[in-house]
Amino acid sequence: MRPLPKTLELGELKSADPFMGPLLSFLASRRGKEIYLVGGYLRDYFLGTTPADIDFITAGDPRELAEEAAARLGGKAFLLHEEDGAYRVVAEGGWNGRRTIDFAPIKGMSVEEDLSYRDFTINAMALDIERLVGGELRLPRDLVDKHYGWRDLSRGILRECSNESFLMDPVRLVRALRFRHILGLEYEERTLNHMKKYAPLITRAPGERIAVELLETLLMPDTAPIFSDLEATGLMQHVFPHLVPLVGLEQNAYHHLDVWSHTLLALEELDRLISDPRAVFPGHEEYITGRLEEPLQDLYPRKAFLRLAALYHDAGKAETLSRDASGRIHFYAHQKHSREAAVELVERLRLSRRAGDYIVGVVAGHMDIGLAMADRPTPRRIRRLLARLGDELVDVVLLSTADRYATRGPLSTPEKLERYVAFCRTLLDEHRREREMPPLIMGRDLIHELGLEQGPFIGEILKEVRVAQLEGALKSREDALRFARDLVRYGD
């Protein structure tokens, strides 16, 4: 049993979340509007955290409430869902920075009916604002909680609100994975059975909605256990079909695990590097952390997409498995097939071009550092490697290092691992030094000055120009354009 509060008093709520003070005071003044605080805010507040998102349902006019709330809080109100008339307010304030407040009409004939349409019982609790402002509430008695969400939350149980919960919205299947692990819950037996039964329905869900649930999950540390649930729930073959053949797929003596187990361990090692880069790359920790926190799509940072790339870094191994005359296993060029799988993934999830190119690039490049080491890299080869990986160098370093830490077979020695890490430190040193040297030309220069069309060819030319610049052969924009023109005319 979890110790949840037995009472709720307005002053306690304001103390825990100062932002709620003026908001609740305003809503309480709107008497007769029948306004309820619902969903995740109550769940998280009862667990002792202060969420950034606040949800209300009302029998009144959501637009009117949203616009008045925005005016009082110095925020902005806009229509969120035209189909159900929900409005959102975005405002600054509280300890969490940006806050979002949603106002939606009560669905059905009552608040109880509205709650019955929600995903899980722990998200189907509601609190009458007038009662909250009126005095101390006894919990759970004074909640609207027909599905016993309070009880399930206290017992650590994730339970669907109805037998139709996943039928109403298959995206809830993916959301269940996140809630189970972020809140430390266990699936209720019927809920787990329904997840397995209805797992194929996820293929009908819009890719962008699946992406949101996955990215919310990938924001969290310790993500490996979440994705180990993919097998148990039957979701793997429908969300990540390329990963199914990896389960139980044997590897060579460099490895101690099958491919899927290795993938999960690599994700675990990546989480360790993300949380504490200084442990492996001292002196680069602030730079690495800053890069990983950069938004890549909407407000989602690079680290979320890097974790997704880690899931797919070996997706091509099933297609490329071969054995030589001695019986030794090989996965020649598996990174190319992994790249193709990643392309299909980003198309299915309808990710932005920037995020999609990032994932595909990191997956495709995760072997580049190891291959460069095998060729006894010269300074020129190192510069070419840096130019090829470009903006994704840091991310490839992290993923490939996590990959190495997750490779612990008899042919993988601590000495080899240390040499690899040392080489990665050198690459980071050079990468940061080179970033201080701005490029002489950009893609638009090739388009405008040389009349080239947008395409992959431009990127290849820019890489060659960059290598020549770093070698000191090019000093000016004119030098770079002349060099690029010769590349176009004569090739290498």
Coordinates of C-alpha atoms in Angstrom, one line a residue:
M1 CA 0.0 0.0 0.0
R2 CA 1.2 3.5 -0.8
P3 CA 0.7 6.3 1.8
L4 CA -1.7 8.7 0.1
P5 CA -3.0 11.9 1.9
K6 CA -6.2 11.4 3.8
T7 CA -7.3 15.0 3.6
L8 CA -7.0 17.9 1.1
E9 CA -7.2 21.5 2.1
L10 CA -6.9 24.5 -0.3
G11 CA -4.0 26.1 1.7
E12 CA -2.0 22.9 1.4
L13 CA -2.5 22.7 -2.3
K14 CA -1.5 26.4 -2.8
S15 CA 1.6 25.8 -0.6
A16 CA 2.6 22.8 -2.7
D17 CA 1.8 24.6 -6.0
P18 CA 1.6 28.4 -5.7
F19 CA 0.5 28.7 -9.3
M20 CA -2.8 27.0 -8.3
G21 CA -3.7 29.8 -5.9
P22 CA -4.9 32.5 -8.3
L23 CA -6.3 29.9 -10.7
L24 CA -8.5 28.2 -8.2
S25 CA -9.6 31.5 -6.7
F26 CA -10.8 32.6 -10.1
L27 CA -12.6 29.4 -10.8
A28 CA -14.2 29.3 -7.4
S29 CA -15.7 32.8 -8.2
R30 CA -17.5 31.2 -11.2
R31 CA -20.2 29.7 -9.1
G32 CA -22.8 27.6 -10.9
K33 CA -20.4 26.6 -13.7
E34 CA -19.8 23.1 -12.3
I35 CA -16.0 22.9 -12.7
Y36 CA -13.9 19.8 -11.8
L37 CA -10.2 19.3 -11.4
V38 CA -9.5 15.9 -13.1
G39 CA -7.0 13.4 -14.3
G40 CA -3.2 13.4 -14.0
Y41 CA -2.9 16.5 -11.8
L42 CA -4.8 14.8 -9.0
R43 CA -2.9 11.5 -9.5
D44 CA 0.5 13.2 -9.3
Y45 CA -0.4 15.5 -6.5
F46 CA -1.5 12.6 -4.4
L47 CA 1.9 11.0 -5.1
G48 CA 3.7 14.1 -3.9
T49 CA 4.7 15.7 -7.2
T50 CA 3.6 18.9 -8.9
P51 CA 2.7 18.4 -12.6
A52 CA 3.0 21.1 -15.2
D53 CA -0.3 20.2 -16.8
I54 CA -3.7 21.0 -15.2
D55 CA -7.0 19.6 -16.5
F56 CA -10.5 20.8 -15.8
I57 CA -13.9 19.7 -17.1
T58 CA -17.0 21.9 -16.9
A59 CA -20.7 22.1 -17.6
G60 CA -20.1 25.8 -18.5
D61 CA -18.4 27.3 -21.6
P62 CA -14.7 26.1 -21.8
R63 CA -13.8 28.9 -24.2
E64 CA -15.1 31.6 -21.7
L65 CA -13.3 30.0 -18.8
A66 CA -10.0 29.6 -20.8
E67 CA -10.0 33.2 -22.1
E68 CA -10.7 34.6 -18.6
A69 CA -8.1 32.4 -17.0
A70 CA -5.6 33.5 -19.6
A71 CA -6.3 37.1 -18.9
R72 CA -5.8 36.7 -15.2
L73 CA -2.7 34.6 -15.5
G74 CA -1.1 36.6 -18.3
G75 CA -1.2 33.6 -20.6
K76 CA -2.7 32.7 -24.0
A77 CA -5.8 30.7 -24.8
F78 CA -6.5 28.8 -27.9
L79 CA -8.8 26.0 -29.3
L80 CA -7.2 22.7 -28.6
H81 CA -9.7 20.2 -30.1
E82 CA -12.4 21.5 -32.4
E83 CA -14.3 18.2 -32.2
D84 CA -15.0 18.4 -28.5
G85 CA -14.6 22.1 -27.9
A86 CA -11.6 21.9 -25.6
Y87 CA -9.4 25.0 -25.0
R88 CA -5.9 25.3 -23.7
V89 CA -4.2 28.1 -21.7
V90 CA -0.4 28.4 -21.7
A91 CA 1.1 30.6 -19.0
E92 CA 4.3 31.1 -17.2
G93 CA 4.4 30.5 -13.4
G94 CA 5.0 28.2 -10.5
W95 CA 8.0 26.1 -9.9
N96 CA 7.7 24.2 -13.1
G97 CA 8.0 27.2 -15.5
R98 CA 5.6 26.9 -18.3
R99 CA 2.1 25.6 -17.3
T100 CA -0.7 24.3 -19.5
I101 CA -4.3 24.4 -18.3
D102 CA -7.0 22.6 -20.4
F103 CA -10.7 23.3 -20.1
A104 CA -13.0 20.7 -21.7
P105 CA -16.8 20.2 -21.7
I106 CA -18.1 17.3 -19.6
K107 CA -18.7 14.4 -21.9
G108 CA -22.1 12.7 -21.6
M109 CA -24.8 13.5 -19.0
S110 CA -22.6 13.7 -15.9
V111 CA -19.1 13.9 -14.6
E112 CA -19.3 10.2 -13.7
E113 CA -20.0 9.4 -17.4
D114 CA -17.2 11.6 -18.5
L115 CA -14.7 9.7 -16.2
S116 CA -15.9 6.4 -17.6
Y117 CA -14.4 7.3 -21.0
R118 CA -10.9 7.8 -19.6
D119 CA -8.0 5.4 -20.0
F120 CA -7.1 4.1 -16.5
T121 CA -8.7 4.3 -13.1
I122 CA -5.8 6.3 -11.7
N123 CA -6.6 9.1 -14.2
A124 CA -10.4 8.9 -13.6
M125 CA -10.7 10.9 -10.4
A126 CA -12.3 14.3 -10.2
L127 CA -12.6 17.0 -7.6
D128 CA -15.4 19.7 -7.4
I129 CA -13.7 23.1 -7.2
E130 CA -16.5 24.6 -5.1
R131 CA -16.1 21.8 -2.5
L132 CA -12.3 22.3 -2.4
V133 CA -12.6 26.0 -1.8
G134 CA -15.4 25.4 0.7
G135 CA -13.3 23.6 3.3
E136 CA -11.2 20.6 4.1
L137 CA -12.0 17.5 2.1
R138 CA -11.8 13.9 3.3
L139 CA -10.1 11.5 0.9
P140 CA -11.1 9.5 -0.9
R141 CA -14.7 10.1 0.3
D142 CA -15.0 13.6 -1.2
L143 CA -13.6 12.6 -4.6
V144 CA -15.7 11.7 -7.6
D145 CA -14.2 8.3 -8.0
K146 CA -16.6 5.6 -9.3
H147 CA -13.8 3.5 -10.7
Y148 CA -11.8 3.4 -7.5
G149 CA -8.8 5.1 -8.9
W150 CA -7.7 6.1 -5.4
R151 CA -7.7 2.5 -4.2
D152 CA -5.7 1.4 -7.3
L153 CA -3.2 4.2 -6.9
S154 CA -2.6 3.3 -3.3
R155 CA -2.2 -0.4 -4.2
G156 CA 0.1 0.3 -7.1
I157 CA -2.3 -1.1 -9.7
L158 CA -2.8 0.0 -13.3
R159 CA -6.3 -0.9 -14.4
E160 CA -8.3 0.1 -17.4
C161 CA -11.5 2.0 -16.8
S162 CA -13.7 -0.3 -18.8
N163 CA -13.5 -3.3 -21.1
E164 CA -13.7 -0.9 -24.1
S165 CA -10.8 1.4 -23.0
F166 CA -8.3 0.2 -25.6
L167 CA -11.0 -0.2 -28.2
M168 CA -11.9 3.5 -27.7
D169 CA -8.3 4.6 -28.2
P170 CA -5.6 2.1 -29.1
V171 CA -2.8 4.6 -28.3
R172 CA -3.6 3.8 -24.6
L173 CA -1.8 0.5 -25.2
V174 CA 1.5 2.4 -25.5
R175 CA 0.6 4.8 -22.7
A176 CA 0.2 1.9 -20.4
L177 CA 3.9 1.0 -20.7
R178 CA 4.9 4.5 -19.5
F179 CA 2.4 4.7 -16.6
R180 CA 3.4 1.3 -15.4
H181 CA 7.1 2.2 -15.1
I182 CA 7.0 5.9 -14.3
L183 CA 4.7 5.3 -11.4
G184 CA 6.0 1.8 -10.4
L185 CA 2.6 0.1 -11.0
E186 CA 1.7 -3.5 -11.8
Y187 CA -0.8 -4.4 -14.5
E188 CA -4.2 -5.6 -13.3
E189 CA -4.7 -9.1 -14.8
R190 CA -7.7 -8.2 -17.0
T191 CA -5.9 -5.1 -18.2
L192 CA -2.8 -7.1 -19.2
N193 CA -5.0 -9.6 -21.0
H194 CA -6.7 -6.9 -22.9
M195 CA -3.4 -5.3 -23.9
K196 CA -2.3 -8.6 -25.4
K197 CA -5.7 -9.1 -27.1
Y198 CA -6.0 -5.6 -28.6
A199 CA -2.3 -5.1 -29.4
P200 CA -2.9 -5.4 -33.2
L201 CA -5.2 -2.3 -33.0
I202 CA -2.2 0.0 -32.5
T203 CA -1.6 -0.3 -36.2
R204 CA -4.8 1.7 -36.8
A205 CA -3.6 4.6 -34.6
P206 CA -2.1 7.7 -36.3
G207 CA 1.7 7.5 -36.2
E208 CA 2.1 11.0 -34.8
R209 CA 0.0 10.1 -31.7
I210 CA 2.1 6.9 -31.1
A211 CA 5.2 9.1 -31.5
V212 CA 4.0 11.5 -28.7
E213 CA 3.5 8.5 -26.3
L214 CA 6.9 7.1 -27.2
L215 CA 8.7 10.4 -26.9
E216 CA 7.1 11.1 -23.5
T217 CA 8.4 7.6 -22.5
L218 CA 11.9 8.3 -23.9
L219 CA 12.2 11.5 -21.8
M220 CA 12.5 9.3 -18.8
P221 CA 15.7 7.8 -17.4
D222 CA 16.0 4.0 -17.1
T223 CA 14.0 3.3 -20.2
A224 CA 15.2 -0.3 -20.8
P225 CA 12.7 -2.0 -18.5
I226 CA 9.9 -0.1 -20.2
F227 CA 10.8 -1.6 -23.6
S228 CA 11.3 -5.0 -22.2
D229 CA 7.6 -4.9 -21.7
L230 CA 7.1 -4.9 -25.4
E231 CA 7.3 -8.6 -25.6
A232 CA 5.1 -9.3 -22.6
T233 CA 2.3 -7.2 -23.9
G234 CA 2.5 -8.3 -27.5
L235 CA 3.1 -4.7 -28.7
M236 CA 6.6 -5.3 -30.2
Q237 CA 5.4 -6.8 -33.5
H238 CA 3.0 -4.0 -34.0
V239 CA 4.9 -0.9 -32.8
F240 CA 8.5 -2.0 -33.7
P241 CA 8.1 -4.9 -36.1
H242 CA 11.8 -4.7 -37.1
L243 CA 12.8 -5.7 -33.6
V244 CA 10.9 -9.0 -33.4
P245 CA 13.5 -11.1 -35.3
L246 CA 16.2 -9.8 -32.8
V247 CA 14.6 -11.7 -29.9
G248 CA 16.8 -14.8 -29.3
L249 CA 19.0 -14.0 -32.3
E250 CA 22.5 -15.5 -31.6
Q251 CA 25.6 -13.4 -31.9
N252 CA 29.3 -14.0 -32.2
A253 CA 31.9 -14.3 -29.4
Y254 CA 32.2 -10.6 -29.0
H255 CA 28.8 -10.7 -27.4
H256 CA 27.4 -12.4 -24.4
L257 CA 23.7 -11.8 -25.1
D258 CA 21.3 -12.3 -28.0
V259 CA 20.6 -9.2 -30.1
W260 CA 17.4 -8.1 -28.4
S261 CA 18.9 -8.5 -24.9
H262 CA 22.0 -6.7 -26.1
T263 CA 19.8 -3.9 -27.4
L264 CA 18.2 -3.4 -24.0
L265 CA 21.5 -3.5 -22.3
A266 CA 22.9 -0.9 -24.7
L267 CA 19.9 1.3 -23.9
E268 CA 20.7 0.8 -20.2
E269 CA 24.3 1.8 -20.8
L270 CA 23.2 4.8 -22.8
D271 CA 21.0 6.0 -20.0
R272 CA 24.0 5.8 -17.7
L273 CA 26.1 7.9 -20.1
I274 CA 23.3 10.4 -20.5
S275 CA 22.8 10.8 -16.7
D276 CA 26.5 11.0 -15.9
P277 CA 28.7 11.7 -19.0
R278 CA 31.6 12.9 -16.8
A279 CA 32.2 9.3 -15.6
V280 CA 33.4 8.4 -19.1
F281 CA 34.1 11.7 -20.9
P282 CA 35.4 14.0 -18.2
G283 CA 35.7 17.6 -19.3
H284 CA 33.0 17.2 -21.9
E285 CA 30.0 16.7 -19.5
E286 CA 28.6 20.2 -19.8
Y287 CA 28.9 20.2 -23.6
I288 CA 27.3 16.7 -23.9
T289 CA 24.5 17.5 -21.6
G290 CA 23.8 20.8 -23.4
R291 CA 23.7 19.1 -26.7
L292 CA 21.3 16.3 -25.5
E293 CA 18.9 18.9 -24.0
E294 CA 18.6 20.8 -27.3
P295 CA 15.0 20.5 -28.7
L296 CA 14.9 18.5 -31.9
Q297 CA 11.1 18.3 -32.6
D298 CA 8.6 20.5 -30.9
L299 CA 10.0 20.6 -27.3
Y300 CA 11.4 17.1 -27.3
P301 CA 15.2 17.0 -26.8
R302 CA 17.8 15.1 -28.7
K303 CA 18.2 12.6 -25.9
A304 CA 14.7 11.2 -26.5
F305 CA 15.5 10.6 -30.1
L306 CA 18.9 9.2 -29.3
R307 CA 17.2 6.5 -27.1
L308 CA 15.0 5.7 -30.0
A309 CA 18.0 5.3 -32.3
A310 CA 19.5 3.0 -29.7
L311 CA 16.5 0.7 -30.0
Y312 CA 17.1 0.4 -33.8
H313 CA 20.9 0.4 -34.0
D314 CA 21.0 -3.4 -34.6
A315 CA 17.6 -3.7 -36.3
G316 CA 19.3 -5.0 -39.5
K317 CA 21.2 -7.9 -37.9
A318 CA 18.5 -10.5 -38.6
E319 CA 18.8 -9.8 -42.3
T320 CA 22.6 -9.9 -42.4
L321 CA 23.4 -12.9 -40.3
S322 CA 25.9 -15.2 -41.9
R323 CA 28.4 -17.9 -40.9
D324 CA 31.8 -18.5 -42.3
A325 CA 33.5 -21.8 -42.9
S326 CA 34.4 -22.1 -39.3
G327 CA 30.9 -21.4 -38.1
R328 CA 31.6 -17.9 -36.8
I329 CA 28.7 -15.5 -37.0
H330 CA 29.0 -12.2 -38.9
F331 CA 26.6 -9.3 -39.5
Y332 CA 28.3 -7.6 -42.4
A333 CA 26.9 -4.1 -43.2
H334 CA 24.1 -4.6 -40.7
Q335 CA 24.2 -0.8 -40.1
K336 CA 22.9 -0.2 -43.6
H337 CA 19.9 -2.5 -43.1
S338 CA 19.4 -0.9 -39.6
R339 CA 19.3 2.4 -41.4
E340 CA 16.6 1.2 -43.8
A341 CA 14.5 -0.1 -40.8
A342 CA 15.0 3.3 -39.1
V343 CA 13.7 5.1 -42.3
E344 CA 10.5 3.0 -42.1
L345 CA 10.1 3.7 -38.4
V346 CA 10.4 7.5 -38.8
E347 CA 7.9 7.4 -41.7
R348 CA 5.4 5.4 -39.6
L349 CA 5.7 7.7 -36.7
R350 CA 5.5 10.8 -39.0
L351 CA 8.4 12.5 -37.3
S352 CA 9.7 15.8 -38.5
R353 CA 12.3 15.8 -41.2
R354 CA 14.9 17.0 -38.8
A355 CA 14.2 14.4 -36.1
G356 CA 13.9 11.7 -38.8
D357 CA 17.2 12.6 -40.4
Y358 CA 18.8 12.6 -37.0
I359 CA 17.6 9.1 -36.0
V360 CA 18.5 7.7 -39.4
G361 CA 21.9 9.4 -39.4
V362 CA 22.9 8.1 -35.9
V363 CA 21.7 4.6 -36.6
A364 CA 23.6 4.5 -39.9
G365 CA 26.8 6.0 -38.3
H366 CA 26.9 3.9 -35.1
M367 CA 29.7 1.7 -36.6
D368 CA 31.7 4.4 -38.2
I369 CA 34.0 5.1 -35.2
G370 CA 34.9 1.4 -34.8
L371 CA 35.5 1.0 -38.5
A372 CA 37.8 4.0 -38.5
M373 CA 39.8 2.6 -35.6
A374 CA 40.3 -0.7 -37.5
D375 CA 41.9 1.2 -40.4
R376 CA 44.5 2.8 -38.1
P377 CA 43.2 6.4 -38.5
T378 CA 45.5 9.1 -39.7
P379 CA 44.8 12.8 -39.0
R380 CA 43.2 13.1 -42.4
R381 CA 40.9 10.1 -41.8
I382 CA 39.9 11.5 -38.5
R383 CA 39.0 14.8 -40.1
R384 CA 36.9 12.9 -42.7
L385 CA 35.2 11.0 -40.0
L386 CA 34.4 14.2 -38.1
A387 CA 33.1 15.8 -41.3
R388 CA 31.0 12.7 -42.2
L389 CA 29.4 12.5 -38.7
G390 CA 29.1 16.3 -38.5
D391 CA 26.5 17.6 -36.0
E392 CA 25.8 14.1 -34.8
L393 CA 29.3 13.2 -33.7
V394 CA 28.4 13.5 -30.0
D395 CA 25.4 11.4 -30.4
V396 CA 27.2 8.7 -32.3
V397 CA 30.0 8.7 -29.7
L398 CA 27.4 8.1 -26.9
L399 CA 25.5 5.4 -28.7
S400 CA 28.5 3.5 -30.0
T401 CA 30.2 3.7 -26.5
A402 CA 27.0 2.4 -24.9
D403 CA 27.1 -0.4 -27.6
R404 CA 30.6 -1.3 -26.6
Y405 CA 29.8 -1.3 -22.9
A406 CA 27.0 -3.7 -23.6
T407 CA 29.3 -6.1 -25.5
R408 CA 30.9 -8.4 -23.0
G409 CA 31.7 -11.6 -24.8
P410 CA 35.1 -13.4 -24.5
L411 CA 36.5 -11.6 -27.5
S412 CA 35.6 -8.2 -26.0
T413 CA 38.4 -7.2 -23.5
P414 CA 38.6 -4.3 -21.1
E415 CA 41.7 -3.1 -23.0
K416 CA 39.8 -2.9 -26.3
L417 CA 37.0 -1.0 -24.6
E418 CA 39.4 1.5 -23.0
R419 CA 41.1 2.1 -26.4
Y420 CA 37.8 2.7 -27.9
V421 CA 36.8 5.2 -25.2
A422 CA 40.1 7.0 -25.5
F423 CA 39.6 7.4 -29.2
C424 CA 36.1 8.8 -28.6
R425 CA 37.6 11.3 -26.2
T426 CA 40.0 12.4 -28.9
L427 CA 37.1 12.7 -31.4
L428 CA 35.2 14.9 -28.9
D429 CA 38.3 17.1 -28.4
E430 CA 38.7 17.6 -32.1
H431 CA 35.0 18.0 -32.7
R432 CA 34.8 20.9 -30.1
R433 CA 37.9 22.5 -31.5
E434 CA 36.5 22.4 -35.1
R435 CA 33.1 23.8 -34.0
E436 CA 35.0 27.0 -33.1
M437 CA 36.0 27.3 -36.8
P438 CA 32.9 28.4 -38.7
P439 CA 32.4 26.8 -42.2
L440 CA 33.4 28.9 -45.2
I441 CA 30.3 28.1 -47.2
M442 CA 26.8 26.7 -46.6
G443 CA 24.4 24.7 -48.8
R444 CA 22.7 27.9 -50.0
D445 CA 26.0 29.2 -51.4
L446 CA 26.3 26.1 -53.6
I447 CA 22.7 26.6 -54.8
H448 CA 23.0 30.3 -55.5
E449 CA 26.6 30.5 -56.7
L450 CA 27.0 27.2 -58.5
G451 CA 23.4 26.6 -59.6
L452 CA 23.1 23.3 -57.9
E453 CA 19.8 21.7 -56.9
Q454 CA 18.9 20.8 -53.3
G455 CA 19.8 17.2 -52.6
P456 CA 22.3 14.7 -51.0
F457 CA 25.0 15.8 -53.5
I458 CA 25.3 19.2 -51.7
G459 CA 25.9 17.5 -48.4
E460 CA 28.7 15.4 -49.9
I461 CA 30.4 18.5 -51.4
L462 CA 30.1 20.4 -48.1
K463 CA 31.9 17.6 -46.3
E464 CA 34.8 17.6 -48.8
V465 CA 35.0 21.4 -48.4
R466 CA 35.0 21.1 -44.7
V467 CA 37.8 18.6 -44.6
A468 CA 39.9 20.8 -46.9
Q469 CA 39.2 23.8 -44.7
L470 CA 40.3 21.9 -41.5
E471 CA 43.5 20.8 -43.3
G472 CA 44.3 24.5 -43.9
A473 CA 44.0 24.2 -47.7
L474 CA 41.1 26.7 -47.9
K475 CA 41.2 30.1 -46.2
S476 CA 38.3 32.1 -47.6
R477 CA 34.8 31.8 -49.1
E478 CA 36.2 32.3 -52.5
D479 CA 38.7 29.4 -52.0
A480 CA 35.8 27.2 -50.8
L481 CA 33.6 28.0 -53.8
R482 CA 36.5 27.4 -56.2
F483 CA 37.2 24.1 -54.6
A484 CA 33.5 23.1 -54.7
R485 CA 33.3 24.1 -58.4
D486 CA 36.2 21.9 -59.2
L487 CA 34.6 19.0 -57.3
V488 CA 31.5 19.4 -59.4
R489 CA 33.4 19.7 -62.6
Y490 CA 36.1 17.0 -62.1
G491 CA 34.9 14.9 -59.2
D492 CA 37.6 13.8 -56.8

